[in-house]
RNA sequence: GGAGAGAUGGCCGAGUAGGUCGAAGGCGCUCGCCUGCUAAGCGAGUAUACUGGGAAACCGGUAUCGAGGGUUCGAAUCCCUCUCUCUCCGCCA
């Protein structure tokens, strides 16, 4: 959520910068709502001040029969206050609802673009493997090794669900543990294991609601949502809190499954593990001092890249252009891993700085020092990494001519020492 | 699922025959003084949001005692609904 005061004072600038995202925002509506809010506020508060003053006087009068006239007056004042408050409430709700649907302002240097084609490649790492045979896509490898069962996944739940079997299940689990160990032991993140369902407030805090409810699985009977990413519960850990500046940055990592409806992606990535309703992810989340948030973003990105470097999987980093930026993000770098079976790079991590956008929604603040006023922290997060897609990358990059798959060396301790899935 | 108890400021904890309560007291913390031996004493300060004025320092107004609604001139205090926490019973990995 953007700061109403900042918006009020910089309406044109904000409007121009939001336009680069491609979504037009009618800030005139804001101007109207904000104006009438302040007008109503002044009216009702003036009356309340009067009422408080007279009520105080009444309390001093011993003989209440002497106060009847003023009581009658105040009765009327109270009625007017009630009316104004009701009107004000309506305006404030409308204003709040409006502000909750306005996306974040892109970072100053974010490349301006009109589609994902305008994303900018920042760097590449690793050598694409050379094959003396035609590399297969992971769904073929997985099925012929009998470690991924798409048909039975569909039988159990439906399309976009997969059953992992044997070495496939173990590989997924090994990856989760490998990533968590790396981030906790080497990168010094604190591990969290949060609820996989959250309430409406949490979803609003990170920006999934109110705008994107159709992407979420909602429980029947209770107002809970399945989390689409650990970002939601982990960022909301400090919702409504005031943190100590000396504790920043707070760096958390969490493994969770993620649940997404993938509405609007019919026919897209229908084969294999790329786009599932349920997938595993290890997430990195930071709460940072505003002055440090962009250097923290660089570090977070590097922490995520480290997973691929250790697994020796080729990848590239791209910076998202204004049109491709997520609703809450100010700046985002995607890590894309090389998938030889599909002859393309695919997103495996998305690392963003949300600046104070989520912090304002969720009221996550810090005090620079004892005396100063609380300020909003900057929140950041990134996948470190999407586990299913990492498994995909391993299958495709480490596949052999005979159909087997070599286990990356860094992963072998997590796989009971086995070197090959055959 | 059944029965009961509770939710006050950073923490602890007063405050229910409605007014002088943004809220006693203590702890903690900050600043100053004193003292001097590793601690104590004294004084002052110490919530947040919105909003009006001001260049600013700052001054004023309103709201907030779990959340929302009601009664009343006036509610932390009375009434209703909800949420959460705790205890006991049942069930259960």
Coordinates of C-alpha atoms (C1' of nucleotides) in Angstrom, one line a residue:
Chain A
X1 CA 0.0 0.0 0.0
X2 CA 1.2 3.4 -0.8
X3 CA 1.4 6.2 1.7
X4 CA -1.8 8.4 1.4
X5 CA 0.1 11.5 2.4
X6 CA 2.8 10.8 -0.1
X7 CA 0.2 10.2 -2.8
X8 CA -1.6 13.4 -1.9
X9 CA 1.5 15.4 -2.4
X10 CA 2.9 13.6 -5.5
X11 CA -0.2 12.6 -7.4
X12 CA 1.1 13.3 -10.9
X13 CA 4.5 11.7 -10.4
X14 CA 3.0 8.6 -8.9
X15 CA 0.4 8.3 -11.7
X16 CA 3.2 8.6 -14.4
X17 CA 5.3 5.9 -12.7
X18 CA 2.4 3.5 -12.2
X19 CA 1.5 3.9 -15.9
X20 CA 4.8 2.3 -16.8
X21 CA 3.5 -0.9 -15.3
X22 CA 0.8 -0.9 -18.0
X23 CA -2.1 -0.8 -15.6
X24 CA -3.8 2.5 -15.5
X25 CA -4.8 3.8 -12.1
X26 CA -7.4 6.4 -11.6
X27 CA -5.9 8.6 -9.0
X28 CA -8.6 11.2 -9.4
X29 CA -10.8 8.9 -7.3
X30 CA -8.2 9.1 -4.6
X31 CA -8.1 12.8 -4.8
X32 CA -11.9 13.0 -4.2
X33 CA -12.1 10.4 -1.5
X34 CA -9.1 11.8 0.4
X35 CA -10.5 15.4 0.2
X36 CA -13.9 14.5 1.5
X37 CA -12.4 12.3 4.2
X38 CA -10.4 15.2 5.6
X39 CA -13.4 17.5 5.4
X40 CA -15.6 15.1 7.2
X41 CA -12.9 14.4 9.8
X42 CA -12.6 18.1 10.6
X43 CA -16.3 18.5 11.0
X44 CA -16.9 15.6 13.2
X45 CA -13.8 16.2 15.3
X46 CA -14.8 19.8 16.0
X47 CA -18.2 18.5 17.3
X48 CA -16.5 15.9 19.4
X49 CA -14.3 18.5 21.0
X50 CA -17.4 20.5 21.9
X51 CA -19.1 17.4 23.3
X52 CA -16.1 16.5 25.4
X53 CA -15.9 20.0 26.7
X54 CA -19.5 20.3 27.6
X55 CA -19.7 16.8 29.0
X56 CA -16.9 17.7 31.3
X57 CA -18.8 20.8 32.4
X58 CA -21.9 18.7 33.1
X59 CA -19.9 16.4 35.3
X60 CA -18.9 19.3 37.5
X61 CA -22.5 20.5 38.0
X62 CA -23.8 19.0 41.3
X63 CA -27.5 19.6 40.7
X64 CA -28.2 17.8 37.5
X65 CA -31.5 19.6 37.0
X66 CA -29.4 22.7 36.2
X67 CA -27.8 20.8 33.3
X68 CA -30.9 19.7 31.5
X69 CA -30.6 22.3 28.8
X70 CA -27.0 21.4 28.0
X71 CA -27.7 17.7 28.0
X72 CA -30.4 18.3 25.5
X73 CA -28.0 20.3 23.4
X74 CA -25.4 17.6 23.5
X75 CA -28.0 15.0 22.7
X76 CA -28.5 16.8 19.4
X77 CA -24.7 17.2 18.9
X78 CA -24.3 13.5 19.4
X79 CA -26.8 12.8 16.8
X80 CA -25.0 14.9 14.3
X81 CA -21.7 13.2 15.2
X82 CA -23.3 9.9 14.6
X83 CA -24.4 10.9 11.1
X84 CA -21.0 12.3 10.2
X85 CA -19.2 9.3 11.6
X86 CA -21.2 7.0 9.5
X87 CA -20.5 9.1 6.4
X88 CA -16.9 9.2 7.2
X89 CA -16.7 5.5 7.8
X90 CA -18.1 4.9 4.3
X91 CA -15.5 7.2 2.7
X92 CA -12.6 5.7 4.7
X93 CA -13.6 2.2 3.6
X94 CA -13.8 3.3 0.0
X95 CA -10.4 5.0 0.3
X96 CA -8.8 2.0 2.0
X97 CA -10.2 -0.4 -0.6
X98 CA -9.0 1.8 -3.3
X99 CA -5.5 2.1 -1.9
X100 CA -5.3 -1.7 -1.4
X101 CA -5.7 -2.2 -5.2
X102 CA -3.0 0.3 -6.2
X103 CA 0.3 -1.5 -7.0
X104 CA 3.7 -0.5 -5.8
X105 CA 5.8 2.1 -7.5
X106 CA 8.7 0.6 -9.6
X107 CA 12.2 1.2 -8.4
X108 CA 13.9 4.2 -10.1
X109 CA 16.1 2.2 -12.4
X110 CA 13.7 -0.5 -13.3
X111 CA 13.7 -1.0 -17.0
X112 CA 10.5 0.3 -18.6
X113 CA 8.8 -2.3 -20.8
X114 CA 5.6 -3.6 -22.1
X115 CA 6.0 -7.3 -21.6
X116 CA 8.3 -9.9 -20.3
X117 CA 10.3 -9.7 -23.5
X118 CA 11.6 -6.4 -22.1
X119 CA 13.2 -8.0 -19.1
X120 CA 16.9 -7.4 -19.0
X121 CA 19.5 -10.2 -18.7
X122 CA 22.0 -9.3 -15.9
X123 CA 24.4 -12.2 -16.0
X124 CA 24.8 -15.8 -16.9
X125 CA 26.5 -18.6 -15.0
X126 CA 27.7 -22.1 -15.9
X127 CA 28.2 -24.1 -19.0
X128 CA 25.2 -25.6 -20.7
X129 CA 25.7 -29.4 -20.8
X130 CA 26.6 -30.8 -24.2
X131 CA 24.7 -34.0 -25.2
X132 CA 25.6 -36.5 -27.9
X133 CA 21.9 -37.4 -27.9
X134 CA 18.7 -35.5 -27.9
X135 CA 18.0 -34.5 -24.3
X136 CA 14.6 -35.4 -23.1
X137 CA 12.1 -33.3 -21.1
X138 CA 11.9 -34.2 -17.4
X139 CA 8.4 -35.8 -17.7
X140 CA 9.8 -38.5 -20.0
X141 CA 12.8 -39.0 -17.8
X142 CA 10.7 -39.1 -14.7
X143 CA 8.2 -41.6 -16.1
X144 CA 10.8 -43.9 -17.6
X145 CA 12.7 -44.0 -14.3
X146 CA 9.3 -44.5 -12.5
X147 CA 10.0 -41.7 -10.1
X148 CA 7.3 -39.3 -11.3
X149 CA 3.7 -40.5 -11.8
X150 CA 1.6 -37.9 -13.4
X151 CA -1.4 -40.2 -14.2
X152 CA -1.8 -41.3 -10.6
X153 CA -1.3 -37.8 -9.4
X154 CA -4.3 -36.8 -11.6
X155 CA -6.3 -39.8 -10.3
X156 CA -5.6 -38.8 -6.7
X157 CA -6.4 -35.1 -7.1
X158 CA -6.6 -33.9 -10.7
X159 CA -4.7 -32.1 -13.3
X160 CA -1.5 -30.3 -12.1
X161 CA -0.9 -32.7 -9.3
X162 CA 1.9 -35.3 -9.3
X163 CA 2.8 -38.3 -7.3
X164 CA 6.5 -38.6 -6.5
X165 CA 7.8 -42.1 -6.1
X166 CA 10.9 -43.7 -4.6
X167 CA 14.1 -41.9 -5.6
X168 CA 11.9 -39.0 -7.0
X169 CA 10.3 -38.4 -3.6
X170 CA 13.7 -38.8 -1.9
X171 CA 15.3 -36.4 -4.4
X172 CA 12.7 -33.8 -3.6
X173 CA 13.2 -34.3 0.1
X174 CA 17.0 -34.1 -0.3
X175 CA 16.7 -30.8 -2.1
X176 CA 14.6 -29.3 0.7
X177 CA 17.1 -30.3 3.3
X178 CA 20.1 -29.3 1.2
X179 CA 18.6 -25.8 0.7
X180 CA 17.6 -25.3 4.3
X181 CA 21.0 -26.4 5.6
X182 CA 22.7 -24.1 3.2
X183 CA 20.7 -21.1 4.1
X184 CA 20.7 -21.7 7.8
X185 CA 24.3 -22.9 8.3
X186 CA 26.2 -20.9 5.7
X187 CA 23.9 -17.9 5.0
X188 CA 22.7 -17.6 8.6
X189 CA 19.0 -17.4 8.0
X190 CA 16.7 -18.5 10.9
X191 CA 14.6 -21.5 10.0
X192 CA 10.8 -21.2 10.4
X193 CA 8.1 -23.8 9.9
X194 CA 4.9 -21.7 9.7
X195 CA 1.2 -22.7 9.2
X196 CA 0.3 -23.6 5.7
X197 CA -3.0 -22.0 6.0
X198 CA -3.5 -18.3 7.0
X199 CA -6.3 -15.9 7.6
X200 CA -7.5 -13.0 5.5
X201 CA -5.4 -10.4 7.4
X202 CA -2.2 -12.2 6.5
X203 CA -3.1 -12.4 2.8
X204 CA -3.9 -8.7 2.8
X205 CA -0.7 -7.9 4.6
X206 CA 1.5 -9.2 1.8
X207 CA -0.8 -8.1 -1.0
X208 CA -2.5 -11.3 -2.3
X209 CA -5.8 -9.9 -1.1
X210 CA -8.1 -8.2 -1.9
X211 CA -7.1 -8.2 -5.6
X212 CA -6.0 -11.8 -6.3
X213 CA -8.4 -14.0 -4.4
X214 CA -9.2 -16.0 -7.5
X215 CA -5.6 -17.3 -7.5
X216 CA -6.0 -18.8 -4.0
X217 CA -7.5 -21.9 -2.5
X218 CA -10.0 -21.1 0.1
X219 CA -11.3 -23.4 2.8
X220 CA -15.0 -24.1 3.0
X221 CA -16.6 -23.3 6.3
X222 CA -13.7 -21.3 7.8
X223 CA -12.0 -18.2 6.4
X224 CA -8.6 -19.8 5.8
X225 CA -6.5 -19.8 2.7
X226 CA -3.9 -22.2 1.6
X227 CA -0.6 -20.3 1.3
X228 CA 0.6 -19.7 -2.3
X229 CA 4.1 -19.1 -1.0
X230 CA 5.9 -19.0 2.4
X231 CA 6.3 -15.3 1.9
X232 CA 2.8 -14.9 3.3
X233 CA 3.1 -16.5 6.7
X234 CA 6.8 -15.6 7.2
X235 CA 6.4 -11.9 6.3
X236 CA 3.3 -11.7 8.5
X237 CA 5.3 -13.1 11.5
X238 CA 6.0 -9.5 12.5
X239 CA 2.6 -8.0 11.4
X240 CA 1.6 -5.2 13.8
X241 CA 5.0 -5.2 15.5
X242 CA 7.7 -2.6 16.2
X243 CA 11.1 -4.2 15.7
X244 CA 14.5 -3.0 17.1
X245 CA 16.8 -1.4 14.6
X246 CA 19.7 -3.4 16.1
X247 CA 17.9 -6.7 15.2
X248 CA 17.7 -5.7 11.5
X249 CA 18.1 -7.3 9.1
X250 CA 16.0 -10.3 10.2
X251 CA 16.6 -13.1 7.9
X252 CA 14.3 -16.1 7.8
X253 CA 14.0 -19.2 5.7
X254 CA 11.2 -21.6 5.5
X255 CA 10.2 -24.7 3.6
X256 CA 6.5 -24.9 2.8
X257 CA 4.3 -26.5 0.2
X258 CA 2.7 -23.8 -2.0
X259 CA -0.9 -23.9 -3.3
X260 CA -2.0 -22.0 -6.4
X261 CA -5.1 -22.2 -8.5
X262 CA -3.2 -21.2 -11.6
X263 CA -6.4 -19.7 -12.9
X264 CA -5.9 -18.1 -16.3
X265 CA -3.0 -20.4 -17.2
X266 CA -5.2 -23.0 -18.9
X267 CA -3.2 -24.9 -21.5
X268 CA 0.1 -23.4 -20.3
X269 CA 2.8 -25.8 -19.1
X270 CA 0.4 -28.7 -19.0
X271 CA 3.1 -31.3 -19.0
X272 CA 5.4 -32.1 -16.3
X273 CA 6.2 -30.5 -13.0
X274 CA 6.6 -26.9 -14.1
X275 CA 3.2 -25.6 -13.2
X276 CA 1.4 -27.4 -10.3
X277 CA -1.4 -26.7 -7.9
X278 CA 0.9 -27.9 -5.1
X279 CA 4.6 -27.5 -5.1
X280 CA 7.4 -27.3 -2.6
X281 CA 9.5 -24.2 -2.1
X282 CA 12.2 -23.0 0.3
X283 CA 11.7 -19.3 0.8
X284 CA 14.1 -16.5 2.0
X285 CA 12.5 -13.5 3.7
X286 CA 14.2 -10.4 5.1
X287 CA 13.1 -7.5 7.2
X288 CA 15.6 -4.7 6.5
X289 CA 16.5 -1.2 7.4
X290 CA 15.3 1.0 4.4
X291 CA 18.9 2.3 3.9
X292 CA 20.2 -1.3 3.5
X293 CA 17.4 -3.0 1.6
X294 CA 18.9 -2.9 -1.8
X295 CA 22.2 -4.3 -0.7
X296 CA 20.3 -7.0 1.2
X297 CA 18.4 -7.7 -2.0
X298 CA 21.8 -8.3 -3.7
X299 CA 22.8 -10.7 -1.0
X300 CA 19.5 -12.5 -1.0
X301 CA 19.8 -13.0 -4.7
X302 CA 23.3 -14.3 -4.3
X303 CA 22.2 -16.7 -1.6
X304 CA 19.6 -18.1 -3.9
X305 CA 22.0 -18.3 -6.8
X306 CA 24.4 -20.2 -4.6
X307 CA 22.0 -23.2 -4.6
X308 CA 22.3 -23.5 -8.3
X309 CA 26.1 -23.0 -8.3
X310 CA 26.5 -25.8 -5.7
X311 CA 24.3 -28.0 -7.8
X312 CA 26.2 -27.0 -10.9
X313 CA 23.2 -26.0 -12.8
X314 CA 23.6 -23.3 -15.5
X315 CA 21.4 -20.2 -15.0
X316 CA 20.9 -16.6 -15.8
X317 CA 19.6 -13.6 -13.8
X318 CA 17.2 -11.2 -15.4
X319 CA 15.8 -8.0 -14.0
X320 CA 12.0 -7.7 -14.5
X321 CA 10.8 -4.7 -16.4
X322 CA 8.0 -2.5 -15.2
X323 CA 5.3 -4.5 -17.1
X324 CA 6.4 -7.8 -15.6
X325 CA 6.8 -6.6 -12.0
X326 CA 4.5 -8.2 -9.4
X327 CA 1.8 -6.2 -7.7
X328 CA 3.7 -5.6 -4.5
X329 CA 7.2 -5.4 -5.7
X330 CA 9.4 -2.4 -6.4
X331 CA 12.2 -4.3 -7.9
X332 CA 12.6 -8.0 -8.9
X333 CA 15.3 -10.2 -10.1
X334 CA 14.4 -13.6 -11.5
X335 CA 16.8 -16.5 -11.6
X336 CA 16.2 -18.7 -14.6
X337 CA 17.7 -22.2 -14.7
X338 CA 18.7 -23.9 -18.0
X339 CA 16.4 -26.7 -19.0
X340 CA 18.0 -28.6 -21.9
X341 CA 15.0 -30.9 -22.3
X342 CA 12.9 -27.9 -23.2
X343 CA 15.7 -25.9 -24.7
X344 CA 15.0 -22.8 -22.6
X345 CA 15.6 -20.9 -19.4
X346 CA 12.8 -21.2 -16.8
X347 CA 12.1 -19.1 -13.7
X348 CA 13.2 -20.9 -10.6
X349 CA 13.4 -18.0 -8.2
X350 CA 12.0 -14.5 -8.0
X351 CA 13.8 -12.1 -5.6
X352 CA 12.1 -8.9 -4.8
X353 CA 12.3 -5.8 -2.6
X354 CA 8.9 -4.6 -1.6
X355 CA 10.3 -1.6 0.1
X356 CA 7.6 -0.4 2.6
X357 CA 4.7 -1.5 0.5
X358 CA 4.0 -4.7 2.5
X359 CA 5.2 -3.2 5.7
X360 CA 2.6 -0.4 5.5
X361 CA -0.1 -2.9 4.8
X362 CA 0.9 -5.2 7.6
X363 CA 2.2 -2.4 9.9
X364 CA 5.7 -3.8 10.4
X365 CA 7.9 -1.1 11.8
X366 CA 11.2 -0.4 13.6
X367 CA 12.6 2.3 15.8
X368 CA 15.9 3.7 14.5
X369 CA 16.8 4.4 18.2
X370 CA 15.0 4.6 21.5
X371 CA 13.7 8.1 21.0
X372 CA 12.8 8.2 17.4
X373 CA 9.4 7.5 15.9
X374 CA 8.7 4.1 14.4
X375 CA 9.3 3.8 10.6
X376 CA 8.3 1.1 8.2
X377 CA 10.9 -1.6 7.5
X378 CA 11.5 -2.8 4.0
X379 CA 10.5 -6.4 3.3
X380 CA 12.2 -8.7 0.8
X381 CA 11.8 -12.2 -0.3
X382 CA 13.0 -14.7 -2.8
X383 CA 12.7 -18.4 -3.6
X384 CA 15.8 -20.2 -2.5
X385 CA 14.6 -22.2 -4.5
X386 CA 11.5 -23.6 -6.0
X387 CA 12.1 -27.3 -5.2
X388 CA 10.1 -29.0 -7.9
X389 CA 11.7 -26.9 -10.6
X390 CA 15.1 -27.7 -9.2
X391 CA 14.3 -31.3 -9.5
X392 CA 13.3 -30.7 -13.1
X393 CA 16.6 -29.0 -13.8
X394 CA 18.6 -31.9 -12.3
X395 CA 16.7 -34.5 -14.3
X396 CA 17.2 -32.6 -17.5
X397 CA 20.8 -31.4 -17.0
X398 CA 22.2 -34.6 -15.5
X399 CA 20.4 -37.1 -17.8
X400 CA 22.5 -39.7 -19.5
X401 CA 22.2 -41.4 -22.8
X402 CA 21.0 -44.6 -21.2
X403 CA 18.1 -42.8 -19.4
X404 CA 19.7 -42.6 -16.0
X405 CA 20.4 -39.4 -14.1
X406 CA 23.6 -38.5 -12.2
X407 CA 23.0 -37.1 -8.7
X408 CA 24.9 -33.8 -8.3
X409 CA 27.8 -34.2 -5.9
X410 CA 26.6 -31.7 -3.4
X411 CA 23.3 -33.6 -3.0
X412 CA 24.8 -37.1 -2.5
X413 CA 25.1 -36.8 1.3
X414 CA 21.4 -36.1 1.3
X415 CA 20.7 -39.1 -1.0
X416 CA 22.3 -41.8 1.1
X417 CA 25.4 -41.5 -1.0
X418 CA 23.9 -42.8 -4.2
X419 CA 25.5 -41.3 -7.3
X420 CA 23.0 -42.2 -9.9
X421 CA 19.2 -42.8 -10.3
X422 CA 18.7 -45.6 -12.7
Chain B
rG1 C1' -17.4 -30.7 20.8
rG2 C1' -19.0 -29.5 26.4
rA3 C1' -18.0 -26.3 31.1
rG4 C1' -15.5 -22.3 33.3
rA5 C1' -11.8 -18.0 33.7
rG6 C1' -9.6 -14.1 31.3
rA7 C1' -7.9 -10.1 27.5
rU8 C1' -5.5 -2.6 30.3
rG9 C1' 0.6 1.1 27.9
rG10 C1' 7.7 -2.2 26.4
rC11 C1' 6.6 -5.7 30.7
rC12 C1' 4.0 -6.6 35.4
rG13 C1' -0.3 -4.7 37.4
rA14 C1' -4.4 -1.1 39.8
rG15 C1' -8.8 0.5 38.1
rU16 C1' -16.2 -2.2 37.6
rA17 C1' -22.7 1.8 42.3
rG18 C1' -20.3 5.3 34.3
rG19 C1' -17.6 11.6 34.7
rU20 C1' -11.7 14.6 38.0
rC21 C1' -8.6 7.8 33.5
rG22 C1' -4.4 8.0 28.0
rA23 C1' -5.2 5.7 32.3
rA24 C1' -2.3 4.8 39.8
rG25 C1' 1.9 1.9 41.2
rG26 C1' 6.1 -1.0 40.1
rC27 C1' 9.8 -2.8 36.6
rG28 C1' 12.5 -1.6 32.3
rC29 C1' 14.5 2.3 29.2
rU30 C1' 16.5 7.5 28.2
rC31 C1' 18.7 12.1 30.0
rG32 C1' 20.7 14.9 34.1
rC33 C1' 22.6 15.2 39.2
rC34 C1' 25.0 13.0 43.2
rU35 C1' 28.1 9.5 44.9
rG36 C1' 32.2 6.5 44.4
rC37 C1' 33.9 1.1 44.0
rU38 C1' 31.3 -2.0 40.5
rA39 C1' 25.8 -1.1 42.9
rA40 C1' 22.8 2.3 45.2
rG41 C1' 20.3 7.3 45.7
rC42 C1' 17.8 11.8 43.6
rG43 C1' 15.2 14.5 39.6
rA44 C1' 12.9 14.7 34.8
rG45 C1' 11.2 12.1 30.7
rU46 C1' 9.2 7.6 28.4
rA47 C1' 2.4 4.8 23.5
rU48 C1' 0.4 5.0 18.6
rA49 C1' -2.5 6.7 14.5
rC50 C1' -5.0 10.4 12.1
rU51 C1' -5.7 15.6 11.6
rG52 C1' -5.3 21.4 11.9
rG53 C1' -1.6 25.4 12.3
rG54 C1' 3.9 26.3 11.6
rA55 C1' 9.8 26.8 7.4
rA56 C1' 11.0 24.3 11.8
rA57 C1' 11.2 23.6 17.0
rC58 C1' 6.6 23.0 18.4
rC59 C1' 1.5 24.0 19.6
rG60 C1' -3.8 22.3 19.2
rG61 C1' -7.8 18.6 18.1
rU62 C1' -9.7 13.5 17.7
rA63 C1' -9.3 8.4 18.4
rU64 C1' -7.4 4.0 20.8
rC65 C1' -7.8 0.0 27.8
rG66 C1' -8.6 -7.6 22.5
rA67 C1' -12.2 -6.3 17.8
rG68 C1' -17.0 -4.6 16.3
rG69 C1' -21.8 -2.7 17.6
rG70 C1' -25.4 -0.6 21.4
rU71 C1' -27.1 2.4 25.8
rU72 C1' -25.8 7.5 27.7
rC73 C1' -24.7 14.5 27.6
rG74 C1' -20.5 11.3 29.0
rA75 C1' -18.0 4.2 29.0
rA76 C1' -11.6 0.9 30.4
rU77 C1' -16.0 0.7 33.6
rC78 C1' -23.2 -1.2 31.7
rC79 C1' -25.5 -4.5 27.4
rC80 C1' -24.8 -7.5 22.7
rU81 C1' -21.8 -10.1 19.0
rC82 C1' -17.0 -11.9 17.6
rU83 C1' -11.8 -13.2 18.1
rC84 C1' -7.9 -15.0 21.0
rU85 C1' -5.6 -17.1 25.6
rC86 C1' -5.8 -20.3 29.9
rU87 C1' -8.1 -24.4 33.0
rC88 C1' -11.1 -28.9 33.2
rC89 C1' -13.9 -32.9 30.4
rG90 C1' -14.4 -35.5 25.7
rC91 C1' -11.8 -36.8 21.1
rC92 C1' -7.3 -37.4 18.6
rA93 C1' -1.7 -37.7 15.4

